[in-house]
CSV table of C-alpha atoms and ligand atoms in Angstrom, one decimal:
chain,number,residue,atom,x,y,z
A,1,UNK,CA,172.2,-44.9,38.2
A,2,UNK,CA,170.1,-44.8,35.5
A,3,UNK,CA,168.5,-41.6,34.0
A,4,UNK,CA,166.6,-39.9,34.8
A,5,UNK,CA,168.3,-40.2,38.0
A,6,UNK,CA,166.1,-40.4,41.1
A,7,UNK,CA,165.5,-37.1,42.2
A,8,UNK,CA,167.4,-35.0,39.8
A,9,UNK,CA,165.7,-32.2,38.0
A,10,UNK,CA,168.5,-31.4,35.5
A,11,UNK,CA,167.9,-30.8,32.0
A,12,UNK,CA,168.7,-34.4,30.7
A,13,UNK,CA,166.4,-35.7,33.6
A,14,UNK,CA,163.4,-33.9,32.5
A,15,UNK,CA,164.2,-34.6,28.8
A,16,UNK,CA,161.1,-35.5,26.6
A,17,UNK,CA,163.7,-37.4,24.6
A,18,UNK,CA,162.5,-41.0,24.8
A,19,UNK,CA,167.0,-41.2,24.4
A,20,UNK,CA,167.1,-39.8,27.2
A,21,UNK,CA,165.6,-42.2,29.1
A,22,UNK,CA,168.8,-44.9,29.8
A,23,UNK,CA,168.1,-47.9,32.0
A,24,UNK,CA,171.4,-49.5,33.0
A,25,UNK,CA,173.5,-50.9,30.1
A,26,UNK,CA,172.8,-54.5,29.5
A,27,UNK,CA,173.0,-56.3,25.7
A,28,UNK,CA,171.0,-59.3,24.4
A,29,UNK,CA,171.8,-61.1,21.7
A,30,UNK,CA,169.7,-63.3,19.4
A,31,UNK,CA,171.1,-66.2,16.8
A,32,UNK,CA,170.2,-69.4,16.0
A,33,UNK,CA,167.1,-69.4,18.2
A,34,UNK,CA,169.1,-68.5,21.0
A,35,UNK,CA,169.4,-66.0,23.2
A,36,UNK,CA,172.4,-64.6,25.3
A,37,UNK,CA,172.6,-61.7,27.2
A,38,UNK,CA,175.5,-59.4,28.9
A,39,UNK,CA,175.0,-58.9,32.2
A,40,UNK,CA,171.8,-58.7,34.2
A,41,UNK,CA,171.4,-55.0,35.4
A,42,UNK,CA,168.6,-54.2,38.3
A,43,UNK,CA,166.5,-53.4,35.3
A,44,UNK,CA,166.9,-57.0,33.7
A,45,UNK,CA,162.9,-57.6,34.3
A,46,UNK,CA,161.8,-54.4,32.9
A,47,UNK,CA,164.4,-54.9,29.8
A,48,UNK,CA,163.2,-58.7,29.3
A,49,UNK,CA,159.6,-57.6,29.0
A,50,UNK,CA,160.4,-54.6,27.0
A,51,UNK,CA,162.2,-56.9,24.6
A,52,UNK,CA,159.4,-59.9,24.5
A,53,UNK,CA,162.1,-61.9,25.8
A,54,UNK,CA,160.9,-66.0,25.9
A,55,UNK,CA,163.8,-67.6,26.6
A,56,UNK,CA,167.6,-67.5,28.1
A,57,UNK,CA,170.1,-69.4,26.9
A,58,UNK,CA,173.5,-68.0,28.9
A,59,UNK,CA,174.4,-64.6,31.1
A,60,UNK,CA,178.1,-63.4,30.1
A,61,UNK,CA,179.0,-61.0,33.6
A,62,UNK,CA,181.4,-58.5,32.4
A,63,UNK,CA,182.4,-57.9,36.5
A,64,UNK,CA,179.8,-58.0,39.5
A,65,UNK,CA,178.8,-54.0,40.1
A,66,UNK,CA,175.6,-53.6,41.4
A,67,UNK,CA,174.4,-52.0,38.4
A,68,UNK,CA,175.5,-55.2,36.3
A,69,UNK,CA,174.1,-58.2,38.7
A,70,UNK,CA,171.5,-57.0,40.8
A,71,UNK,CA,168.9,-58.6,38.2
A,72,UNK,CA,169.8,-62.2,38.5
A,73,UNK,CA,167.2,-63.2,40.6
A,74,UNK,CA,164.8,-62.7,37.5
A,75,UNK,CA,165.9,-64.9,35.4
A,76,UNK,CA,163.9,-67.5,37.3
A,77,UNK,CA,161.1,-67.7,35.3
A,78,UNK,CA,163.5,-69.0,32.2
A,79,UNK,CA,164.7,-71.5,34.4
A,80,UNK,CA,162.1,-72.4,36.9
A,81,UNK,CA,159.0,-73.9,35.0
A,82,UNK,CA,161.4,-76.1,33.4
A,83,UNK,CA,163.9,-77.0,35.3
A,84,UNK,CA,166.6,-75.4,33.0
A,85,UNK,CA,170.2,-74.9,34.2
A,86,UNK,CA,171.6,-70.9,32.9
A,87,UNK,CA,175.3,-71.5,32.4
A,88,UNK,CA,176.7,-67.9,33.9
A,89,UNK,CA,180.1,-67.1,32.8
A,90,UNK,CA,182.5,-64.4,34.1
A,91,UNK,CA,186.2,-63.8,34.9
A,92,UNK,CA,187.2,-65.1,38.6
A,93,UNK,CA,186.4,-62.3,40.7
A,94,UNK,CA,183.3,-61.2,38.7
A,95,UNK,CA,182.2,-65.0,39.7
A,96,UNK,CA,182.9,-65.0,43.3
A,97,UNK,CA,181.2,-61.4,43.8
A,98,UNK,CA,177.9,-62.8,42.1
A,99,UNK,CA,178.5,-65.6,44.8
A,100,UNK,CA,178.9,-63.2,47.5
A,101,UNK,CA,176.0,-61.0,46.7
A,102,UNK,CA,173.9,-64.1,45.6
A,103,UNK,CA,174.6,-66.2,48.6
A,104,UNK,CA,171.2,-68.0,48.7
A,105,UNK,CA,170.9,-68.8,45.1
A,106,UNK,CA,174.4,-70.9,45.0
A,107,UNK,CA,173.9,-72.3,48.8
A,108,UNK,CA,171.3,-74.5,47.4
A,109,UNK,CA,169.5,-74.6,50.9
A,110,UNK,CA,167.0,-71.8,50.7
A,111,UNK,CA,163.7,-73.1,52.1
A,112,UNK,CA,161.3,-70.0,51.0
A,113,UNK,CA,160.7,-70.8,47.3
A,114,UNK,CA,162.6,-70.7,43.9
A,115,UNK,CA,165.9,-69.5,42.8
A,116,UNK,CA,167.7,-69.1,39.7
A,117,UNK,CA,168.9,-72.2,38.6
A,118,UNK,CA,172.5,-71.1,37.5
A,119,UNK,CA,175.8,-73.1,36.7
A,120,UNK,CA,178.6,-71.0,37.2
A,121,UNK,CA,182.0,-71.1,34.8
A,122,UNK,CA,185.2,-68.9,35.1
A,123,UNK,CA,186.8,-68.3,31.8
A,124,UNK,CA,190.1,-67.2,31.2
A,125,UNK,CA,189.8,-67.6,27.4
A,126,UNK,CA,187.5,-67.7,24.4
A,127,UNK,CA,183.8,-69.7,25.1
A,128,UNK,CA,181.9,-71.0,22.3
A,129,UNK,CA,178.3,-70.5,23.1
A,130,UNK,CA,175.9,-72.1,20.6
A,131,UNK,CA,178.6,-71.9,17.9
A,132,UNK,CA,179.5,-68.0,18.6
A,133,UNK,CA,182.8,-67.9,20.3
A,134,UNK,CA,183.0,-65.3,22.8
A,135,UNK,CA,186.7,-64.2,23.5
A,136,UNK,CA,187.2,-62.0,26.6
A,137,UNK,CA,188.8,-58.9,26.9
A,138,UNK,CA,190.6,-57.8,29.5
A,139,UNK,CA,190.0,-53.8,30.4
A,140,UNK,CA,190.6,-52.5,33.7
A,141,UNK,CA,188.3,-50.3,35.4
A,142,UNK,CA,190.1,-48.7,38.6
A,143,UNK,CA,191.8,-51.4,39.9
A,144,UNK,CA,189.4,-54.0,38.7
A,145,UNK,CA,189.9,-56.2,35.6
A,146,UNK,CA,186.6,-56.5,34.2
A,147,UNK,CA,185.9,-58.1,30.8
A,148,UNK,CA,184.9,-57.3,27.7
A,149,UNK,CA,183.3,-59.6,25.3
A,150,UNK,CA,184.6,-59.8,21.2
A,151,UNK,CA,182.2,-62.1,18.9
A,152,UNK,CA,182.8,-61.9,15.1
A,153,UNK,CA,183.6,-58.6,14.3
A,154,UNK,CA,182.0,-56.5,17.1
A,155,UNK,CA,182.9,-56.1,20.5
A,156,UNK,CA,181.6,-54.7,23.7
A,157,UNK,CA,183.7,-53.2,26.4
A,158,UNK,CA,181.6,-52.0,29.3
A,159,UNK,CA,183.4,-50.0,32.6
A,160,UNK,CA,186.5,-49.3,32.1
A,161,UNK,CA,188.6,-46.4,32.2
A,162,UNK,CA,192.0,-48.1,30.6
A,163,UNK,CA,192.5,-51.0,28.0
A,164,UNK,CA,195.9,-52.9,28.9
A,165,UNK,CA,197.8,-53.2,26.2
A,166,UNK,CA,198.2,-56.7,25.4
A,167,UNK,CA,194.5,-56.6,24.9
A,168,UNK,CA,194.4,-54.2,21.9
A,169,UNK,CA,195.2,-56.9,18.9
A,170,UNK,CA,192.2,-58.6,19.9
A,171,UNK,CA,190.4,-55.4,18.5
A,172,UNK,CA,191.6,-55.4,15.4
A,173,UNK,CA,189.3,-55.0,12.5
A,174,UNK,CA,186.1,-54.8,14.2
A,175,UNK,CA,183.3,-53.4,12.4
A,176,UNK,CA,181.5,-52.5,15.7
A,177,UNK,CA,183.1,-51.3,18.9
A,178,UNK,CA,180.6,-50.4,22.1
A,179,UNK,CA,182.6,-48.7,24.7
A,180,UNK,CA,182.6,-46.5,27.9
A,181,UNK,CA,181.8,-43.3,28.0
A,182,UNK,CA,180.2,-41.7,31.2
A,183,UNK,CA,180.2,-38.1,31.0
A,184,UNK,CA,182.4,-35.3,29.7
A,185,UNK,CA,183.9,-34.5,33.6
A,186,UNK,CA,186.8,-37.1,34.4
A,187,UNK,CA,186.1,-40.2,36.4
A,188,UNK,CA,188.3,-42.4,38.4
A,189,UNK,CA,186.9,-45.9,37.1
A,190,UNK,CA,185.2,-44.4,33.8
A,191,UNK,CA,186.3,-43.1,30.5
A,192,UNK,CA,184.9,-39.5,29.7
A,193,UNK,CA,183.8,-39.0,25.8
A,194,UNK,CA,187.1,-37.4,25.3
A,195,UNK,CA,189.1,-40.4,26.4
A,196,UNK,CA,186.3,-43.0,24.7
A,197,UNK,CA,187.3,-40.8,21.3
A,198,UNK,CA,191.1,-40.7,21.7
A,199,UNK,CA,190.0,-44.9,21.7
A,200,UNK,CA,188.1,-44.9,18.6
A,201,UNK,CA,190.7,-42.9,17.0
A,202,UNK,CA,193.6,-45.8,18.2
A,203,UNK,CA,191.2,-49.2,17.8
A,204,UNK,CA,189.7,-48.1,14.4
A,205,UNK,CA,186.3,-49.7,14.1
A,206,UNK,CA,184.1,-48.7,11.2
A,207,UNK,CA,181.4,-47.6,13.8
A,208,UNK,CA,181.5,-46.5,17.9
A,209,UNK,CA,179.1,-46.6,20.0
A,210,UNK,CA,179.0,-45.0,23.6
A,211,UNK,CA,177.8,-46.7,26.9
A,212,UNK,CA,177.1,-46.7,30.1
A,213,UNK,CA,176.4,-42.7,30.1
A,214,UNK,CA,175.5,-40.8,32.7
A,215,UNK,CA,172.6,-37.5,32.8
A,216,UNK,CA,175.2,-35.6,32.0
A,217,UNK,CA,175.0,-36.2,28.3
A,218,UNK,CA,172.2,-35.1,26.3
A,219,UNK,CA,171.5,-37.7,23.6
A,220,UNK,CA,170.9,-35.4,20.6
A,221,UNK,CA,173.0,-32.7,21.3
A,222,UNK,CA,175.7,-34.9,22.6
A,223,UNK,CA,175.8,-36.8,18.8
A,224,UNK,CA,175.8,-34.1,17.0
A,225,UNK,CA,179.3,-33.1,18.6
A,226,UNK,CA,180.3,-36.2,17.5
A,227,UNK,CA,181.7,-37.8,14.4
A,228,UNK,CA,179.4,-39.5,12.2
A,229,UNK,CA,181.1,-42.9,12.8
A,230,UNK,CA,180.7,-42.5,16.8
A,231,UNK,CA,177.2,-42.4,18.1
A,232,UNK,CA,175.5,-42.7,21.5
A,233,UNK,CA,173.8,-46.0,22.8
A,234,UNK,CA,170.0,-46.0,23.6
A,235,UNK,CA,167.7,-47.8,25.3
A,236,UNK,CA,166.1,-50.8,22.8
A,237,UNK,CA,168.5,-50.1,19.8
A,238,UNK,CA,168.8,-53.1,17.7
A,239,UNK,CA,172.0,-54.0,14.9
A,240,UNK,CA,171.8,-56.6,12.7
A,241,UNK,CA,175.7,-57.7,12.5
A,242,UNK,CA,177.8,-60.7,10.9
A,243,UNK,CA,179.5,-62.7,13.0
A,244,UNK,CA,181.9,-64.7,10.5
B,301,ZN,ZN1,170.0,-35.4,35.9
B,302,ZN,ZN1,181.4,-51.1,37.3
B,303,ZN,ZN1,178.6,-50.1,35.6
């Protein structure tokens, strides 16, 4: 939902913190002159300005939750002016949920104006996106198998709240691992920062990093419970990582 979370006066919420202050989790990344991003959250526009972002190259959907699609629509003005096609890639059901939800954009009949200009690709494997190969991994959050993104030796596993077995050899050696952790209280769909630790502790990466947290969890007093490899996410935090 964001925090602070509309209408909630709780002491996160009313944190002068500038941590404490999460839009909804979202990552871009920048190489050769290119820029890809992970997901397009209802804060995309606000993120993309905040970022001086001038120009997308690719959207990876890790699965099609509000709070991970609802910014699509503005990615237009990458596309628009110049008549640039976004390849959009996701796992079969995150694909045909953006095409539910974004009905006019894919119809290619909608008479009031612009829309995104998108190609849409499935992927049941790795994609190589301007020389970065993406592989997917498969987490499941509930019932739903959403997908995680490894590239080099980081990786980025949004919304889950179990990792299926056959997917943990694809997280071997990473220097970075982003995960789920929501709040300490237990969640159907999400890990808590218990379960997110019992991860780190079985996947081994040289540094954690927790996402897609809720007001429950204070950003300062939150990492300093934490072990100095395994740190909260914020808003507009930047790592310079190798890839090869
Ligand atoms: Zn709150
Ligand atoms: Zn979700
Ligand atoms: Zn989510």
């Amino acid at each position: 939902m964001g925090v602070p979370t509309i209408g909630c006066r709780c002491h996160v919420c009313v944190s002068p913190d500038p941590h404490d202050k999460r839009t909804r989790p979202s990552i871009l990344l920048r190489y050769e002159d290119r820029a890809v991003v992970v997901d397009t959250t209802p804060d995309f526009r606000f993120q993309a300005l905040r970022a001086n972002l001038d120009r997308l190259d690719a959207v990876l959907y890790t699965h099609s939750h509000a709070d991970h699609i609802l910014g699509l629509d503005d990615i237009r003005p990458f596309s628009l002016p110049n008549g640039k096609i976004i390849p959009v890639y996701g796992n079969r059901p995150a694909i045909e949920g953006l095409r539910r939800v974004f009905k006019y954009v894919f119809d290619g009949n909608y008479p009031y104006g612009g829309v995104p200009l998108i190609q849409d690709h499935i992927i049941n494997g790795p994609v190589e996106l301007f020389g970065l190969n993406f592989l997917p991994v498969q987490v499941l959050h509930g019932r739903l198998e959403v997908l995680g993104f490894r590239f080099g030796r980081v990786a980025y596993l949004t919304d889950f709240n179990k990792i299926p077995e056959p997917s943990y050899p694809l997280l071997h050696g990473l220097d970075v691992l982003f995960l789920d952790a929501l709040r300490h209280e237990a969640h159907p769909t999400h890990m808590t920062v218990a379960e997110a630790l019992q991860e780190v502790e079985k996947i081994q990466p040289r540094q954690a990093f927790f996402t897609h947290i809720a007001h429950d969890l204070g950003h300062e007093v939150t990492n300093a419970s934490l072990p100095e490899q395994v740190r909260l996410c914020y808003d507009v935090m930047r790592l310079e990582i190798e890839t090869d």
